[in-house]
CSV table of C-alpha atoms in Angstrom, one decimal:
chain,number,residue,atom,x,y,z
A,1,UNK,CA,61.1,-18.7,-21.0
A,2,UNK,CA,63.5,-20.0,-18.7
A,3,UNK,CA,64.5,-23.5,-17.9
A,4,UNK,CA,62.1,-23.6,-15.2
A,5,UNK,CA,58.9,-22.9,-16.7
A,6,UNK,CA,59.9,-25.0,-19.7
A,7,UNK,CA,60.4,-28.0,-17.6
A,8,UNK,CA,57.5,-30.4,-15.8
A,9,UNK,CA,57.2,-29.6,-11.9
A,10,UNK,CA,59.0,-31.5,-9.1
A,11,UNK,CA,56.2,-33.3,-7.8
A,12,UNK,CA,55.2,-34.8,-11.2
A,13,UNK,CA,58.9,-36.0,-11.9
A,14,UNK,CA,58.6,-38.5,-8.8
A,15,UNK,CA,58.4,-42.1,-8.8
A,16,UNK,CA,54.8,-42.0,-8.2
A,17,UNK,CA,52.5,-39.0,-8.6
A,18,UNK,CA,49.4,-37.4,-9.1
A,19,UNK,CA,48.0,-38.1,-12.6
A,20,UNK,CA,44.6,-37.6,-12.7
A,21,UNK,CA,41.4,-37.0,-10.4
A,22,UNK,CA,37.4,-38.2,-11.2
A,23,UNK,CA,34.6,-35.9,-10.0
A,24,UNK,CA,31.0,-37.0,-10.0
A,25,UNK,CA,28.8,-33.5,-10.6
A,26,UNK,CA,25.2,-32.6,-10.9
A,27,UNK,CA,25.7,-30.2,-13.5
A,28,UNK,CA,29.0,-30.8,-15.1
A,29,UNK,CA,28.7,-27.8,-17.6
A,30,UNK,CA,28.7,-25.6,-14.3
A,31,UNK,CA,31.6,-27.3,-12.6
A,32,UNK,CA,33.8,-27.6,-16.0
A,33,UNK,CA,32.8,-24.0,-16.5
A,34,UNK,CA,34.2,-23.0,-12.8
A,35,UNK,CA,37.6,-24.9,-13.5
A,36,UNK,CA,38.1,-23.4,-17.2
A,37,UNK,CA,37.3,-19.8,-15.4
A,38,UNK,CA,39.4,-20.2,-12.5
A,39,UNK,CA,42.1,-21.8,-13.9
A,40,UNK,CA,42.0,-21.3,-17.4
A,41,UNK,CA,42.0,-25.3,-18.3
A,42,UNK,CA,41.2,-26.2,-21.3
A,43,UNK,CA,38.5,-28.9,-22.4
A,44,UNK,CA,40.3,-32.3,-23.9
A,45,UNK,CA,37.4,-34.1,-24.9
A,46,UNK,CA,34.2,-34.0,-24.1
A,47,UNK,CA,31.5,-37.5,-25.0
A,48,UNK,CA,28.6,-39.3,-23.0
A,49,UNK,CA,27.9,-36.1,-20.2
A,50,UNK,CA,31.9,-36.3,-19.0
A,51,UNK,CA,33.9,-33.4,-19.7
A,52,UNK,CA,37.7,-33.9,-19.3
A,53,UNK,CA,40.2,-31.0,-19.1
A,54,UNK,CA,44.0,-30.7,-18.4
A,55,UNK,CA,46.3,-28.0,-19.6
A,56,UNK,CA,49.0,-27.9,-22.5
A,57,UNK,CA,47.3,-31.2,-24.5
A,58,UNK,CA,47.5,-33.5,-21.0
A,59,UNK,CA,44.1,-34.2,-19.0
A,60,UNK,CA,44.0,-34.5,-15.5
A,61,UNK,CA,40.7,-33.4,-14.5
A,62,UNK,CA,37.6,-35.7,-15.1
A,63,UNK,CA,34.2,-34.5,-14.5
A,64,UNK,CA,31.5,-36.9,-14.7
A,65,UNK,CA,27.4,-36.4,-14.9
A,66,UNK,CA,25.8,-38.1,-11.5
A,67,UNK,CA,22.5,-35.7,-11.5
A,68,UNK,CA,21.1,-37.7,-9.1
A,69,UNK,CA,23.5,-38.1,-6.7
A,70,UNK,CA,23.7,-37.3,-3.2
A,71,UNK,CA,25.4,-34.0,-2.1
A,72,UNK,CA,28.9,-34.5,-1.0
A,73,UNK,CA,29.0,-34.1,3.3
A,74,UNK,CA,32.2,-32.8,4.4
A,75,UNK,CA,31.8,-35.0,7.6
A,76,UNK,CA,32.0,-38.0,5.6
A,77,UNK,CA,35.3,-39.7,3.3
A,78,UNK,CA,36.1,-38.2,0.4
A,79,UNK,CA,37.6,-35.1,-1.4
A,80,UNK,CA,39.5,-32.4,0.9
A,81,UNK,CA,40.5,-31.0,-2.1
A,82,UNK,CA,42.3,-30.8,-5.5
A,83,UNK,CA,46.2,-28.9,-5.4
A,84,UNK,CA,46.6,-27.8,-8.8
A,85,UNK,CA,50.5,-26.7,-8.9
A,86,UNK,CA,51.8,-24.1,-11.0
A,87,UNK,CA,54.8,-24.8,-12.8
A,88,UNK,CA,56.9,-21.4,-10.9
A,89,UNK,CA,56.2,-18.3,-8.5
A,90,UNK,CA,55.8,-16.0,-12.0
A,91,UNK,CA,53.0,-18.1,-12.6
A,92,UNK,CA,51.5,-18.3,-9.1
A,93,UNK,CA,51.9,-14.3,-9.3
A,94,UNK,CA,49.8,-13.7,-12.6
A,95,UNK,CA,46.8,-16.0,-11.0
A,96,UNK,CA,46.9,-13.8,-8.4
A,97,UNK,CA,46.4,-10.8,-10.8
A,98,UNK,CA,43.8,-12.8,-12.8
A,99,UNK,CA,41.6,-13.9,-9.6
A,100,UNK,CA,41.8,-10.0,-8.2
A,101,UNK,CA,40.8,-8.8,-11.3
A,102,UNK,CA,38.1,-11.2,-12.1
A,103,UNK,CA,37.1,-10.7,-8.0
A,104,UNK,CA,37.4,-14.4,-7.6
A,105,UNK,CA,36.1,-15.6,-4.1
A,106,UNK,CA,38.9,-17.3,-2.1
A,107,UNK,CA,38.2,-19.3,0.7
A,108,UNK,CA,42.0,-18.6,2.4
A,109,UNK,CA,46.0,-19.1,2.1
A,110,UNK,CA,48.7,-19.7,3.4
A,111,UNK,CA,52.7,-20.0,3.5
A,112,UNK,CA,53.6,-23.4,3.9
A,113,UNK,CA,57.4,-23.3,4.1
A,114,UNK,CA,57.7,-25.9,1.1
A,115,UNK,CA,54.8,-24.0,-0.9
A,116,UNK,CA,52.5,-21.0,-1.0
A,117,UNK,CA,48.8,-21.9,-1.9
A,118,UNK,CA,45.3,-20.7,-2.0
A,119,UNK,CA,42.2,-22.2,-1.3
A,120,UNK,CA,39.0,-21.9,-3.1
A,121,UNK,CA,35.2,-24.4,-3.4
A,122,UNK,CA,34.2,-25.3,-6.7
A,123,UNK,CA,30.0,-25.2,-7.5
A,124,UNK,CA,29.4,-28.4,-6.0
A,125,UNK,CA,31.4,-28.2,-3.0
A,126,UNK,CA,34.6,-29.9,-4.2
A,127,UNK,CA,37.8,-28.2,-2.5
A,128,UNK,CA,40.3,-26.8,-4.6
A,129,UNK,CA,44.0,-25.8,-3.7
A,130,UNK,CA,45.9,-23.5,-6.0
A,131,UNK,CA,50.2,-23.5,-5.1
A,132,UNK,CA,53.2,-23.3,-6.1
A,133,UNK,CA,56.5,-24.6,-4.7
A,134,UNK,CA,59.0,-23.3,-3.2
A,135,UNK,CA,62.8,-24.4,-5.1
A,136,UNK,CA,63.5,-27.6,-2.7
A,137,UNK,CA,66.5,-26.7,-1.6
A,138,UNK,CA,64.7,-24.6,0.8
A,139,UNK,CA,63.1,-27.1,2.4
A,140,UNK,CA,63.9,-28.4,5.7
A,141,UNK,CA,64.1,-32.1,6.2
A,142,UNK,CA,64.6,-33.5,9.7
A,143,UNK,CA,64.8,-36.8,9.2
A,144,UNK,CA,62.4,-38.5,7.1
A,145,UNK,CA,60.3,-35.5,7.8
A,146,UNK,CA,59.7,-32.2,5.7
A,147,UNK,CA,58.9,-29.3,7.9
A,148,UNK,CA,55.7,-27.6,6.7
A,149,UNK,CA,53.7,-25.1,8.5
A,150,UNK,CA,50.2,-22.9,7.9
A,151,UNK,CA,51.8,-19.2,8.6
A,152,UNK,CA,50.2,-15.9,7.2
A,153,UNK,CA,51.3,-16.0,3.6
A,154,UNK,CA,53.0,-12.7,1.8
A,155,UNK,CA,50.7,-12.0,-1.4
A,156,UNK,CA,52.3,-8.7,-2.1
A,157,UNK,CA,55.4,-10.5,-2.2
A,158,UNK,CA,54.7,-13.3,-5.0
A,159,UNK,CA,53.1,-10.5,-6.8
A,160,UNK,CA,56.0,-7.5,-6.3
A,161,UNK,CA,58.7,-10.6,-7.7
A,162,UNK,CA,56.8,-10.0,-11.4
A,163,UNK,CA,58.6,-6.8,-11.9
A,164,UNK,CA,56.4,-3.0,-12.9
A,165,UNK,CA,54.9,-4.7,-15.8
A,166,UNK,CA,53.9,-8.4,-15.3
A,167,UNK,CA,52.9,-10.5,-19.0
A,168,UNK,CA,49.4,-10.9,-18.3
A,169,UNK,CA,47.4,-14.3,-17.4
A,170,UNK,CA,46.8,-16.2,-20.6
A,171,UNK,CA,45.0,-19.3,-19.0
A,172,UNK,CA,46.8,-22.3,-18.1
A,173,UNK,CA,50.8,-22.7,-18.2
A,174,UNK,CA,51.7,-25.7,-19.9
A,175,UNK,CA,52.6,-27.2,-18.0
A,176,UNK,CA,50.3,-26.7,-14.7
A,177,UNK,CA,49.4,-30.4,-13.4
A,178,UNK,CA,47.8,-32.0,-10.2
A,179,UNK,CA,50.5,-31.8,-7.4
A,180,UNK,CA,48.6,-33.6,-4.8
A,181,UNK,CA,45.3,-34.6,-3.7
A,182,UNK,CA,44.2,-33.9,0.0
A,183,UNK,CA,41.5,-36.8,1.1
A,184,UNK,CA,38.8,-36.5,4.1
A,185,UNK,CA,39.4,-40.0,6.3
A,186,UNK,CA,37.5,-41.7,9.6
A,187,UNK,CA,41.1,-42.2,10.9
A,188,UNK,CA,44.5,-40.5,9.8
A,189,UNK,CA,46.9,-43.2,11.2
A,190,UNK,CA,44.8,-45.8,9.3
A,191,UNK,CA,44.8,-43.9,5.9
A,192,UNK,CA,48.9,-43.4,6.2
A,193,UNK,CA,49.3,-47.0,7.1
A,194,UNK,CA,47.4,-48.5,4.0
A,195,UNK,CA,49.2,-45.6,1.7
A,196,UNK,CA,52.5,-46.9,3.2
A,197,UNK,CA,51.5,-50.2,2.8
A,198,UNK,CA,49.2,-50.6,-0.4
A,199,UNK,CA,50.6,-47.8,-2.9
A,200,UNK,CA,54.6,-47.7,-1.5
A,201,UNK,CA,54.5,-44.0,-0.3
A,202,UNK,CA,56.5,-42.8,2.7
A,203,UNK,CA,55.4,-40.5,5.3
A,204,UNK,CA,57.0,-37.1,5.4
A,205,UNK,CA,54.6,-35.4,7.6
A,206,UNK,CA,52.4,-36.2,10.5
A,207,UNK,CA,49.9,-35.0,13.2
A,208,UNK,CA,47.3,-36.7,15.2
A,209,UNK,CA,44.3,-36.0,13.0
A,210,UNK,CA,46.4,-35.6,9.7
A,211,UNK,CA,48.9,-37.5,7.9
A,212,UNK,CA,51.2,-36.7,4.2
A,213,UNK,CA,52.8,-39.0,2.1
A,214,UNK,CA,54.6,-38.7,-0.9
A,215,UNK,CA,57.3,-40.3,-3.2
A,216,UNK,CA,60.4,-39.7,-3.9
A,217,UNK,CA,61.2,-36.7,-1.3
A,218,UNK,CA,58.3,-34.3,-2.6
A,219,UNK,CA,56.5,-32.9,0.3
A,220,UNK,CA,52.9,-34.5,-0.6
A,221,UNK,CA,51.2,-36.8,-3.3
A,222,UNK,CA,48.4,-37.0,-0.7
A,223,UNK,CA,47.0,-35.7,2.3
A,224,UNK,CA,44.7,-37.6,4.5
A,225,UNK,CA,42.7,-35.9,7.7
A,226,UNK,CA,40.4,-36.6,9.6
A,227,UNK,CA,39.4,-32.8,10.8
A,228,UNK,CA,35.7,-33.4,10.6
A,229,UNK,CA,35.1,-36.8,9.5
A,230,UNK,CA,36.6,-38.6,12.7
A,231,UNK,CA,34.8,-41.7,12.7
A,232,UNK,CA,33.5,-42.2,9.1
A,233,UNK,CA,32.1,-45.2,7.7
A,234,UNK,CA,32.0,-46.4,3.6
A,235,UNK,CA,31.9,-44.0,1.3
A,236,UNK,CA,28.2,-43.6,-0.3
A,237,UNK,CA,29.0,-45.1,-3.8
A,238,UNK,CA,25.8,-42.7,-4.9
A,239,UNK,CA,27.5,-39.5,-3.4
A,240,UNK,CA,28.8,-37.2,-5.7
A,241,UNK,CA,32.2,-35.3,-4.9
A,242,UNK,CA,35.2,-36.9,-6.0
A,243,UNK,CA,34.6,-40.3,-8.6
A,244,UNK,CA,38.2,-41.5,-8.1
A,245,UNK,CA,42.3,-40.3,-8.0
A,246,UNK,CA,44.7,-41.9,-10.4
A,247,UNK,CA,48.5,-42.4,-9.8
A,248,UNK,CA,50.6,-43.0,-12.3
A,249,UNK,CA,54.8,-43.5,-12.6
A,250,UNK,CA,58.0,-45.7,-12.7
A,251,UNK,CA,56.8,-46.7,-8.7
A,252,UNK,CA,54.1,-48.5,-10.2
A,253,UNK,CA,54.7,-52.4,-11.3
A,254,UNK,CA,51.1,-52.8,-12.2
A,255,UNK,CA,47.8,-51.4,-13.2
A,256,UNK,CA,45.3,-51.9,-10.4
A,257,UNK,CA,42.2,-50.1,-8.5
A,258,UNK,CA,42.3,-50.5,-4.7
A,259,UNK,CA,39.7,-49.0,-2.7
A,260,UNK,CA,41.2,-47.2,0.9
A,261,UNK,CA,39.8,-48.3,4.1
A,262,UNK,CA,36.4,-46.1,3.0
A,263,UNK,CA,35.9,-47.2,-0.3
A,264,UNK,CA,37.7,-44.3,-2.0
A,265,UNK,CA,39.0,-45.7,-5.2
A,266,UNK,CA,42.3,-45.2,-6.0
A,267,UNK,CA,43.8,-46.3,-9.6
A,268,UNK,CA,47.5,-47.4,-10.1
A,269,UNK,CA,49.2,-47.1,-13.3
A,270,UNK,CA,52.7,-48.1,-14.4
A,271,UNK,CA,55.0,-45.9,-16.5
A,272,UNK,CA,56.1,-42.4,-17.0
């Protein structure tokens, strides 16, 4: 291995970042099954209904049993989707060969500029992002402002850089994590306004119905639009679709739960 794919990604080195993201599911067999097939996470404990799964020993992923919940409404506040990060390109590549070969349905993907990512729906709606970064350096920063794009994006090329004979998909790298979390809001400016203000993020990139933040000079720790829920009121407690999003790091003084302006709960921990 090289040093690269020994070592934790970027995004997860920052002073505050993605730890760990709740889902509330129907059927939480189905759903944990979708994320271990996709993905190839494995299952760290499983007690009570709740199945929680992560990759190389560390959970991340939480799903919880709600059977009688209300469907999640992509009109309303709540989960955009999930970005699970791989660690390198290598390991973006063998996905690539794993969800062609398994004829995995993709929802799109793009290039962009800081990353190249995939998108998919879990069973129960939940959207799921699958990236990996570009090297940093190749980012553009104007300003306090990373320049990110949505442009076609070059699958033969992440595939062609694994050489004639790619090492096969074997589940999970080690070290594959949560890179950010992408959140539906009634108001964009609103939701980077109370990150700014109640979590300590900065804003690295903005639009009129879409705003990312992130910590220490990663491109995003969160996204927050407002595409198709312009306009929303409180989160349904009842509604299933994402339970909560915890971020954890040396950015943190405190633990704490906040709710955003729509009653998404967010959970602050301190430490590495």
């Amino acid at each position: 291995m090289s040093q690269a794919e020994t070592e934790l990604p970027f995004s997860l080195t920052r002073p505050i970042h993605i730890a760990e993201v709740g889902l509330k599911a129907h059927d939480v067999e189905k759903v944990a099954d979708y994320y271990r097939d996709v993905l190839g996470l494995e299952t760290i404990s499983s007690a009570g209904g709740t199945v929680t799964l992560g990759a190389g020993g560390v959970p991340f992923l939480v799903i919880e049993p709600h059977p009688r919940g209300t469907s999640d409404d992509t009109r309303q506040a709540g989960l955009f989707h999930t970005a699970f990060l791989m660690p390198t390109r290598a390991d973006l590549g063998r996905w690539i060969l794993h969800a062609s070969e398994k004829r995995l349905p993709v929802d799109g993907m793009a290039d962009h500029l800081v990353s190249e990512a995939f998108y998919l729906t879990d069973p129960e709606g939940n959207g799921v992002e699958i990236y990996s970064d570009r090297p940093t350096d190749e980012w553009v920063w104007e300003g306090p402002h990373v320049r990110m794009a949505t442009d076609p994006l070059d699958v033969n090329a992440i595939v062609a850089a694994l050489g004639e004979q790619p090492s096969p998909w074997k589940g999970a790298p080690e070290f594959l994590r949560i890179g950010h979390v992408h959140l539906r809001v009634g108001d964009a400016p609103v939701a980077a306004n109370w990150w700014k203000s109640e979590v300590g993020l900065d804003e690295v990139t903005t639009m009129p119905s879409a705003s990312f933040l992130s910590s220490g000079g990663y491109h995003h720790h969160i996204g927050a639009n407002h595409w198709q829920s312009r306009g929303a009121g409180q989160r349904d407690s009842e509604r299933n679709g994402l339970a909560y999003v915890t971020l954890a790091g040396s950015g943190i003084s405190a633990e704490r739960e906040l709710l955003d302006p729509w009653g998404t709960r967010i959970r602050l921990q301190p430490g590495a």
